[in-house]
Coordinates of C-alpha atoms and ligand atoms in Angstrom, one line a residue:
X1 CA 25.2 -6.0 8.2
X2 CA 26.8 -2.4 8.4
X3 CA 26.6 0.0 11.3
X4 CA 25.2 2.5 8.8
X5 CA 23.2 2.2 6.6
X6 CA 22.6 2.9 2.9
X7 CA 18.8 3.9 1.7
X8 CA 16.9 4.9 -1.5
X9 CA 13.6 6.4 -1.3
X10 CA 12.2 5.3 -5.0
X11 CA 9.3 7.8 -5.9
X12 CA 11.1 11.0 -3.9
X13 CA 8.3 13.3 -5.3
X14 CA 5.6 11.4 -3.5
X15 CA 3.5 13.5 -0.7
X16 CA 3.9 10.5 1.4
X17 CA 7.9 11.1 1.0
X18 CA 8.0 14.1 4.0
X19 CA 6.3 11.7 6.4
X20 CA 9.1 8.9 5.5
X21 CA 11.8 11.1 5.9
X22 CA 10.8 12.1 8.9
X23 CA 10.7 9.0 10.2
X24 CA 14.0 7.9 9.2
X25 CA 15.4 10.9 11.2
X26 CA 13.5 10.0 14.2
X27 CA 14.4 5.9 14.7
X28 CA 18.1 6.0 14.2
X29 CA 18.5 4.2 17.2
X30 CA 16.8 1.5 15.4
X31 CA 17.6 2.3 11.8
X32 CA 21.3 3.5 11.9
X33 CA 21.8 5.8 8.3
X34 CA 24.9 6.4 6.5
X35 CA 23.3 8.2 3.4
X36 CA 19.8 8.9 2.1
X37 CA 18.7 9.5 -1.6
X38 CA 15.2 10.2 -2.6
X39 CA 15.5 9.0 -6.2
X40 CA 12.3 10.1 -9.1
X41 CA 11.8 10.7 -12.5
X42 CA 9.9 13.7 -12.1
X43 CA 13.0 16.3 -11.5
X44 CA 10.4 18.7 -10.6
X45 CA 8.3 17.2 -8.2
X46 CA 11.1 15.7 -6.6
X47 CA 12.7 19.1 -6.0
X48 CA 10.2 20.6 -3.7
X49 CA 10.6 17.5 -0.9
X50 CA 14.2 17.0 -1.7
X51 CA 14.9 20.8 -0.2
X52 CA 13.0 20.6 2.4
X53 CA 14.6 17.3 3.0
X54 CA 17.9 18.7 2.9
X55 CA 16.6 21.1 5.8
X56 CA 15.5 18.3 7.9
X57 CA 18.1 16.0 7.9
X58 CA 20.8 19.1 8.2
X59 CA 18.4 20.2 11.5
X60 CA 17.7 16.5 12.7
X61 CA 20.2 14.2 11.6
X62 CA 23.5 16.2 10.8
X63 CA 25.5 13.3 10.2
X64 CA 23.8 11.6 7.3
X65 CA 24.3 12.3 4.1
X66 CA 21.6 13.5 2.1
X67 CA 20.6 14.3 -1.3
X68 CA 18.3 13.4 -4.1
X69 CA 18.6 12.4 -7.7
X70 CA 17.3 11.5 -10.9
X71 CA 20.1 9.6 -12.3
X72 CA 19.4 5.2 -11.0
X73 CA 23.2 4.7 -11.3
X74 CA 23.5 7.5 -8.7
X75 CA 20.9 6.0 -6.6
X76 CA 21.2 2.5 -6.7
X77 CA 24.5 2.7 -6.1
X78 CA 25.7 0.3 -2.7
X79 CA 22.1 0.2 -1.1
X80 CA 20.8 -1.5 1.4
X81 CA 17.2 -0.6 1.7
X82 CA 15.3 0.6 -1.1
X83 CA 12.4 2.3 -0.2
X84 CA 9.8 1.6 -2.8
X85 CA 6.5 3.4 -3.8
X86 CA 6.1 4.7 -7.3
X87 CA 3.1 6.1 -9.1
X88 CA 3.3 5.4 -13.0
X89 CA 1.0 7.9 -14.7
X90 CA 0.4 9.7 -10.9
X91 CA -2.3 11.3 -10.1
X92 CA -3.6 12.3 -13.5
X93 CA -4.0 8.5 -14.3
X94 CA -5.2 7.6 -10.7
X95 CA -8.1 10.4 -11.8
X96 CA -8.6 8.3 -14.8
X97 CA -8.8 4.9 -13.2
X98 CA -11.5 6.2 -10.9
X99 CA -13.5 7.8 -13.3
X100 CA -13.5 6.0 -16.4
X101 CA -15.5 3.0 -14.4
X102 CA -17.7 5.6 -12.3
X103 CA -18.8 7.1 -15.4
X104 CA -20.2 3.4 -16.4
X105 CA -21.9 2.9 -13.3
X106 CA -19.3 0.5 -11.7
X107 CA -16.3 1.1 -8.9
X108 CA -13.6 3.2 -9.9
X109 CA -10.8 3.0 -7.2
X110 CA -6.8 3.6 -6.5
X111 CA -6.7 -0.3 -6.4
X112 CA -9.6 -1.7 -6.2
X113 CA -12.3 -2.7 -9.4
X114 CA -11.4 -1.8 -13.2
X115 CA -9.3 1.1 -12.0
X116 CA -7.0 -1.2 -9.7
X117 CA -6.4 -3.3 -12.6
X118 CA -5.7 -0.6 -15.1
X119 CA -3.0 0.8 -12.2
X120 CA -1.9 -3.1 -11.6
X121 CA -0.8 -3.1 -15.2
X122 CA 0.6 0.0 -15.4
X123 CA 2.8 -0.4 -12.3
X124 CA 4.5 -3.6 -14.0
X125 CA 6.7 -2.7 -16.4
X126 CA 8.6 -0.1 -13.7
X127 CA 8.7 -2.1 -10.9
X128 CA 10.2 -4.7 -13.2
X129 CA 12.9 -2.2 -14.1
X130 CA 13.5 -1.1 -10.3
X131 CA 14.6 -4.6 -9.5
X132 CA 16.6 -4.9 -12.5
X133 CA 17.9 -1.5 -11.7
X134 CA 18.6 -2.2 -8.1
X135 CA 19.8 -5.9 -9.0
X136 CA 22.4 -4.3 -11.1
X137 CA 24.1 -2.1 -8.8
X138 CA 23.4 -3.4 -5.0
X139 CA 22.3 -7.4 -5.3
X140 CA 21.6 -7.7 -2.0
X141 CA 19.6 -4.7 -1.1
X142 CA 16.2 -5.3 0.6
X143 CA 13.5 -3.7 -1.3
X144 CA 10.9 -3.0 1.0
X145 CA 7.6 -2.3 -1.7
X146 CA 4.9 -0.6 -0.8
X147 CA 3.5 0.7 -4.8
X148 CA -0.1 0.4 -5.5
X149 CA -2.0 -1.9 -6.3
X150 CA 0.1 -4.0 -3.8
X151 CA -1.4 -7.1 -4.5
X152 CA -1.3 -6.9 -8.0
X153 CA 2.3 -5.7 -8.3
X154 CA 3.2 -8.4 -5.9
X155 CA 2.1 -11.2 -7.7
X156 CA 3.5 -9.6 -10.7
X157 CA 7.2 -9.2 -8.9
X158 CA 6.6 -12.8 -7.7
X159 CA 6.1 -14.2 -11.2
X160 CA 8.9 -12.2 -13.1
X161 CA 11.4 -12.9 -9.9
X162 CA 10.8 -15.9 -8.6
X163 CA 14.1 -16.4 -7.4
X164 CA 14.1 -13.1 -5.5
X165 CA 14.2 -13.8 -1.7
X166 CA 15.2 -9.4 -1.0
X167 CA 12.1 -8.1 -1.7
X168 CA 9.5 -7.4 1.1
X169 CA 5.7 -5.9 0.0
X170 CA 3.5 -4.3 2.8
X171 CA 0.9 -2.1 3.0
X172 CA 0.2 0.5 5.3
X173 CA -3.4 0.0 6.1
X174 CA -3.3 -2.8 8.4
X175 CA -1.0 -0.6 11.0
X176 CA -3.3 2.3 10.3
X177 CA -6.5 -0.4 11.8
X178 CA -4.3 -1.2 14.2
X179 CA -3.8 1.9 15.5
X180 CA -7.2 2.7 14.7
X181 CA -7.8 -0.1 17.2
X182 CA -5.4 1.2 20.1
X183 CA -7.1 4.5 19.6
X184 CA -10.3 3.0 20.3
X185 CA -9.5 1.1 23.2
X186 CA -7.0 3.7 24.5
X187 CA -4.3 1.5 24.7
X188 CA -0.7 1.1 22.8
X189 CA -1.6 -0.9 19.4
X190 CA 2.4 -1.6 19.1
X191 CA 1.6 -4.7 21.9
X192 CA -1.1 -6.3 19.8
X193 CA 0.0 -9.3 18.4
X194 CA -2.8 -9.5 15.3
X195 CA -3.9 -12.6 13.4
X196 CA -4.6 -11.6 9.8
X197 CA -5.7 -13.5 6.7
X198 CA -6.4 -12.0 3.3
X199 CA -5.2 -10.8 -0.3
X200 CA -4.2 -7.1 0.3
X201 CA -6.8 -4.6 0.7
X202 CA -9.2 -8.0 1.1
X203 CA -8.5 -9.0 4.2
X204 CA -9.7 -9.8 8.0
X205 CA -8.0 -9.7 11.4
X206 CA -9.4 -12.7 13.5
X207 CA -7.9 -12.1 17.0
X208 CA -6.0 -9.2 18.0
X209 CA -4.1 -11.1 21.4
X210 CA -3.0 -8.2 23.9
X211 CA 0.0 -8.8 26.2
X212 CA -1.3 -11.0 28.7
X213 CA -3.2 -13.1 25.6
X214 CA -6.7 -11.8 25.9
X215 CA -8.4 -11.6 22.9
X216 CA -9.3 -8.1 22.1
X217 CA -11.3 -8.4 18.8
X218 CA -14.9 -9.5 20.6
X219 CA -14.5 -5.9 22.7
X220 CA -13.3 -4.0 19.4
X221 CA -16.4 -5.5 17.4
X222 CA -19.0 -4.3 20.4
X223 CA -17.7 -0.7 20.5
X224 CA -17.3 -0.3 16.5
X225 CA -21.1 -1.8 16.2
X226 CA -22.4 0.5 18.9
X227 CA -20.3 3.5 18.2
X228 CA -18.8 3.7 14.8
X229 CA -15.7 3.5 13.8
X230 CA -12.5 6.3 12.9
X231 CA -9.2 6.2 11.8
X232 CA -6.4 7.1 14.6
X233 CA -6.2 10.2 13.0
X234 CA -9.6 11.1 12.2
X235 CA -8.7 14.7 12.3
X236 CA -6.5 14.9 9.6
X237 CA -8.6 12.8 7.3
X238 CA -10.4 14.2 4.4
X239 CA -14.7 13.0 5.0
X240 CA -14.2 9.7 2.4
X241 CA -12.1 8.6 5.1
X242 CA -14.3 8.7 7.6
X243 CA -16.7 7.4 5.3
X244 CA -14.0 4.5 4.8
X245 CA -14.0 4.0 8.5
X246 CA -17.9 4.2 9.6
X247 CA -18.9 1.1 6.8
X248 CA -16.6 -1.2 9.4
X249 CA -19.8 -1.1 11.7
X250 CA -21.9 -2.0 8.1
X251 CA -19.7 -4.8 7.4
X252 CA -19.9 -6.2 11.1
X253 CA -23.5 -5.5 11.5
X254 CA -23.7 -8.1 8.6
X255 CA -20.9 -10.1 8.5
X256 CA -19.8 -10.5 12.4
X257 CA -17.4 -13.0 12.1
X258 CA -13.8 -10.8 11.5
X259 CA -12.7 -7.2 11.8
X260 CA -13.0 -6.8 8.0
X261 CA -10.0 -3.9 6.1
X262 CA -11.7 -1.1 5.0
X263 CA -11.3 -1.8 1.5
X264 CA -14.0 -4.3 1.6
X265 CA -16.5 -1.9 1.6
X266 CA -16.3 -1.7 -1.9
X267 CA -17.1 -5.6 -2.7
X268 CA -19.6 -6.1 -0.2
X269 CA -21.6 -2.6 -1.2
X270 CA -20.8 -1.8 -4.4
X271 CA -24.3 -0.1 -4.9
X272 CA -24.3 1.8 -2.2
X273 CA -20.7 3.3 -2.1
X274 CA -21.9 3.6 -6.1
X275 CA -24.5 6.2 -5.1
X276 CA -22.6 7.3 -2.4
X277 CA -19.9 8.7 -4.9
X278 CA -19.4 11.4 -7.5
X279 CA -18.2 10.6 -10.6
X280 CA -16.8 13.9 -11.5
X281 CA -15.2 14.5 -8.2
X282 CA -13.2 11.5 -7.0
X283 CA -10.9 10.6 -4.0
X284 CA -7.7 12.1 -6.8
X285 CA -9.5 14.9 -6.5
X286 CA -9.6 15.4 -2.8
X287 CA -5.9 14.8 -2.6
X288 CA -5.3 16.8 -5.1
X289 CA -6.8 19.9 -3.7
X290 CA -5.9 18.4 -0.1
X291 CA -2.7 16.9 1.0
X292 CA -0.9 17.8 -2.3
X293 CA -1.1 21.3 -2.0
X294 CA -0.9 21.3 1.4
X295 CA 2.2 19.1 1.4
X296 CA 4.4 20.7 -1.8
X297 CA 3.3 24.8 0.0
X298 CA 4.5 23.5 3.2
X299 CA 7.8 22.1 1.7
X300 CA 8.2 25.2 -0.4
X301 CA 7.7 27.3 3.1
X302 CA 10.5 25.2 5.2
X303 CA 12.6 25.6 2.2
X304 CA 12.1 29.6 2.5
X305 CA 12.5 30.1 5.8
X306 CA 14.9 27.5 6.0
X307 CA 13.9 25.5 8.6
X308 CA 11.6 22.2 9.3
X309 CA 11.4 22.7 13.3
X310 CA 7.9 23.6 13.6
X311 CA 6.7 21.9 10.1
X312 CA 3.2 20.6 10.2
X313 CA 4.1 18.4 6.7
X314 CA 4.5 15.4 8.4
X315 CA 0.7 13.8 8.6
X316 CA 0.4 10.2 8.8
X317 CA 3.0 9.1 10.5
X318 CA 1.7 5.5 10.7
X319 CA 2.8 4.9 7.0
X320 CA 6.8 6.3 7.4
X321 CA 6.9 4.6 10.6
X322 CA 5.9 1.2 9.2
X323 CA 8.1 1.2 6.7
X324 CA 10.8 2.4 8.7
X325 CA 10.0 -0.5 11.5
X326 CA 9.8 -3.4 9.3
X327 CA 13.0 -2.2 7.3
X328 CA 14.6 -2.3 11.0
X329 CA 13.5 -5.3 12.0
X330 CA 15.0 -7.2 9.0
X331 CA 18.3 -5.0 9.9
X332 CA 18.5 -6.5 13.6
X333 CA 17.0 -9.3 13.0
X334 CA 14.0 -8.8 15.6
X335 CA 11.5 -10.6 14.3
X336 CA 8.8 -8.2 15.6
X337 CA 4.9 -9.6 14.2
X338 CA 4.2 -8.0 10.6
X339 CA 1.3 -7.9 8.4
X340 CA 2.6 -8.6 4.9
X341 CA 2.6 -10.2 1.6
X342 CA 3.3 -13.2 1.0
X343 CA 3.8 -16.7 -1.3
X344 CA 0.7 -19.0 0.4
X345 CA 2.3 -22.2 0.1
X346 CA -0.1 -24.1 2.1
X347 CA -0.9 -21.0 4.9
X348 CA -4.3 -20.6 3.8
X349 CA -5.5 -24.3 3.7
X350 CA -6.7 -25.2 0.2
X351 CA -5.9 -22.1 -2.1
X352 CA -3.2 -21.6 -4.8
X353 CA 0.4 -22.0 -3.4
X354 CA 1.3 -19.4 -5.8
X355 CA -1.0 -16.4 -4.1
X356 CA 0.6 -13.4 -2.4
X357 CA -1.8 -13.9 0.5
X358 CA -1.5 -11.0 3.2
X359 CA -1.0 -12.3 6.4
X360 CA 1.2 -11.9 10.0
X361 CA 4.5 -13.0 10.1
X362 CA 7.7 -12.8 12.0
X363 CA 9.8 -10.3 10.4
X364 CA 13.7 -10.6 10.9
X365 CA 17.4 -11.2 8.8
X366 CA 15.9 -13.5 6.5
X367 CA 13.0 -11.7 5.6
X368 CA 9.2 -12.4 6.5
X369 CA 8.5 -16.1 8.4
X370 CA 4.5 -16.5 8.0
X371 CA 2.5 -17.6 10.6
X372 CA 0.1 -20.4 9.8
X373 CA -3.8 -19.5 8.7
X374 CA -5.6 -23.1 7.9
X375 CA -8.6 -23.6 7.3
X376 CA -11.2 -20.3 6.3
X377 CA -14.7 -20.3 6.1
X378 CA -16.9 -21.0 3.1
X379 CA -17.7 -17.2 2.5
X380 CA -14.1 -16.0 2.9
X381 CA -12.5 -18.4 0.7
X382 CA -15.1 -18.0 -2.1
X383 CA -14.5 -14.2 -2.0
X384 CA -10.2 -14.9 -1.8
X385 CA -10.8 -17.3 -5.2
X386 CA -12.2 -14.9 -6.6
X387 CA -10.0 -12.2 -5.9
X388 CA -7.2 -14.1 -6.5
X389 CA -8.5 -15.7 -9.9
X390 CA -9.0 -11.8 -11.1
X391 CA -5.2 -10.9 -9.9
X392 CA -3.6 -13.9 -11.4
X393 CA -5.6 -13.1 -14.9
X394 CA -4.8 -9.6 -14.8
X395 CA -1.1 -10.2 -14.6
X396 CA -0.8 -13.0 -16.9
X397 CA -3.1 -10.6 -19.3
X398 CA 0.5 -8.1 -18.6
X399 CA 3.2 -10.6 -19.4
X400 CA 1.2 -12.8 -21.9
X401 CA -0.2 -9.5 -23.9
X402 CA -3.6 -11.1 -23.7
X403 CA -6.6 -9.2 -24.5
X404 CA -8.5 -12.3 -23.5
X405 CA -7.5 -12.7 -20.3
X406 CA -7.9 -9.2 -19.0
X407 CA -11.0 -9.9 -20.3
X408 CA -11.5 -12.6 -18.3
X409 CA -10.0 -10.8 -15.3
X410 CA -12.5 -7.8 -15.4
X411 CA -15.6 -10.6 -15.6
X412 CA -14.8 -11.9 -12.8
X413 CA -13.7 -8.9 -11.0
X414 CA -16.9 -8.6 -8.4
X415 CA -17.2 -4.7 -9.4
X416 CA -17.8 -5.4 -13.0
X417 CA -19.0 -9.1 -13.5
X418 CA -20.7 -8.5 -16.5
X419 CA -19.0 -9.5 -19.3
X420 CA -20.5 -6.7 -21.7
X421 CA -19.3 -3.9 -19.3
X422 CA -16.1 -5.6 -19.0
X423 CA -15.5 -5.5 -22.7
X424 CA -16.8 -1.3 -22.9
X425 CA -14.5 -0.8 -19.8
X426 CA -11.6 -2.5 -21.1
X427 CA -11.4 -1.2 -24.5
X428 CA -12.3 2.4 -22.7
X429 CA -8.7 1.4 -19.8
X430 CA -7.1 0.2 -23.1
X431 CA -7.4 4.1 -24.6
X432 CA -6.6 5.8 -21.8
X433 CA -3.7 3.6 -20.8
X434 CA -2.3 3.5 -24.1
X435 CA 1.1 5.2 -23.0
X436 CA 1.7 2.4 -20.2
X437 CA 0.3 -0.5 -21.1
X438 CA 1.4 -3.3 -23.6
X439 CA -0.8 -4.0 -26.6
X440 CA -3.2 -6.7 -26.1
X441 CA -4.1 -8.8 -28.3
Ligands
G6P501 C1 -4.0 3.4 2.5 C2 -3.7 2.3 1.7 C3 -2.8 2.6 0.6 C4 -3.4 3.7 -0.2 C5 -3.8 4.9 0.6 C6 -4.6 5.8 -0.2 O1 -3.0 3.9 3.2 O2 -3.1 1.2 2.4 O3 -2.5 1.5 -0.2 O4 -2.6 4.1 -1.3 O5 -4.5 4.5 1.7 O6 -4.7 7.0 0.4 P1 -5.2 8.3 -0.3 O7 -5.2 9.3 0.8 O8 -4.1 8.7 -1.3 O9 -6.5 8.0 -0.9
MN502 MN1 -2.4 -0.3 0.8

């Protein structure tokens, strides 16, 4: 590959976009840039982190060339990394999705129940585009996909590019439990070598080996059971967070066997995180009034005093650093341990070949080379079928048009399973969709 390299940051008006730039200054050593363009289709949003990322690569990283755009022939143009996280309808629709179900009494989330489908479907049709797009102008670029919901637009991508061996989709959240982890313990989480199977956001690590092999996951379980459990950096997150985090100790208390992702809370307890939530003020609403204000004033600031040196914008770092990481371990071939997405082919012993399972691998040149799960336990694989049979239905109902199957989907999707509240919810995403989705019929 090049000495410098070429990136696109697709969804450049994102409040996750400060943090990713940052980090892209910071690990040159390890992720050498020639030019960066943030690259949205809201001009507007984009605006507000594009000058204050002009100010912090002109303060940090001098060299590189910088800019941001709204034309895809500008930014597509000779890439080699294409930083991907877009949200179709933003956070208007991610309101919707959440409250639409919570207003019928069933789980409304970012990607997780009715909500996660009706963002699942609206996703499709761009990220189709963007690899078209990107196909057009740089064939080889790695697209390194991180849009929500991840496992529904990577089983999508998988189906309408088959062929595609570029494109790489991770999350964020298992780094952020692993870090959680080494916050816990007080050690470095970057030594852990974890072993993780799943579907994303529905997954469990079963050993987490330190350096000299010792299994760390029996200690983790003992502290989070008798202590509780926070996020690495609980003092930045907003209380559903922490709320998030503390239902770990729940899930062991009752199901001791893995470190469960946080995201499970919502399958195992949907009646309790049910009563536990307001339907008329929703996470879209705490980031709303939180980290996007906080985010767009403090890029408007370090635009008008015209510099980023003592900037408080960047937050999470976890996320920018991931995504810079695994981007430079394909670019020097380290093959470093990552939790990502996956085809199953025979990983997870007896489920569908064609699943994008979420599990560690050995990330280098050639992309992501899984490591091996076998055989899961009764309870885990009936919840993974399920899952999966509710992904796969939900994207076929996108390319097929099929009013039936999303139908189907939402039946079997654990936070609606009634086939009457699927219909009224599905007719009600169907409304409220009607500017993204395809008509099904
Ligand atoms: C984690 C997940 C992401 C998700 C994000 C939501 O990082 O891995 O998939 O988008 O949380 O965070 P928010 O603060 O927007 O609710
Ligand atoms: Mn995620």
């Amino acid at each position: 590959m090049k000495d410098k390299l070429n990136i696109v940051i697709v969804g450049g008006g994102s409040t996750w976009c400060p943090g990713i730039l940052k980090s892209l200054t910071k690990h040159q050593d390890i992720f050498p840039l020639n030019r960066v363009i943030m690259f949205d289709t809201d001009a507007e949003r984009q605006a507000v982190i594009g000058e204050f990322g002009k100010i912090l690569f002109r303060e940090e990283a001098p060299e590189v060339e910088f800019d941001y755009t709204t034309d895809k022939d500008v930014a597509y143009e000779d890439v080699d990394f294409v930083l991907c996280q877009i949200r179709t309808g933003g956070y208007d629709m991610r309101s919707k999705d959440e409250k639409i179900p919570l207003h019928m009494g069933l789980i409304g989330q970012e990607t997780v129940g009715a909500g996660g489908m009706a963002y699942g479907i609206r996703s499709m049709t761009d990220m189709i585009e963007i690899v078209k797009d990107v196909r057009a102008h740089s064939p080889k670029a790695w697209i390194i996909n991180y849009t929500n919901p991840a496992a529904l637009v990577a089983y999508g991508l998988q189906k309408a590019f088959p062929k595609e061996d570029h494109i790489l989709n991770i999350c964020d959240q298992p780094v952020n439990l692993l870090r959680s982890y080494g916050r816990l313990l007080g050690r470095d989480s970057s030594e852990f070598e974890p072993v993780y199977f799943g579907l994303n956001h529905f997954g469990w690590f079963t050993h987490l080996y330190d350096k000299d092999g010792v299994d760390l996951v029996p200690t983790i379980k003992k502290f989070v059971k008798e202590n509780g459990f926070k996020p690495v950096d609980a003092e930045q997150r907003d209380q559903s967070w922490l709320d998030t985090y503390a239902m770990v100790a729940d899930m062991l208390q009752d199901f001791p066997d893995y470190l469960p992702n946080t995201y499970l809370q919502y399958y195992l307890y949907p009646k309790y995180k049910l009563a536990h939530l307001d339907p008329d003020y929703t996470r879209s609403d705490e980031v709303i009034n939180g980290r996007e204000k906080r985010v767009f004033a403090e890029c408007r600031r370090v635009a008008e005093v015209g510099t980023a040196k003592d900037s408080s914008v960047v937050q999470n770092d976890a996320h920018g650093d991931m995504i810079v990481e695994v981007s430079s371990a394909i670019y020097r071939n380290t093959r470093q341990t990552f939790i990502v997405m996956v085809k199953n082919d025979g990983i997870v012993k007896d489920f569908p070949d064609d699943a994008m399972v979420e599990v560690a691998a050995s990330v280098g040149v050639n992309g992501p080379q899984p490591y091996a799960v076998g055989e899961i336990g009764t309870f885990y694989h009936g919840l993974m079928v399920n899952q999966y049979s509710y992904e796969r239905l939900a994207i076929e109902a996108y390319f097929e048009h099929s009013y039936e199957k999303a139908l189907q989907a939402l039946t079997l999707n654990r936070l609606v399973n009634d086939a009457k509240d699927a219909r009224a919810i599905l007719d009600k995403l169907i409304e409220a969709n009607k500017d993204y989705w395809p008509e099904l019929s």
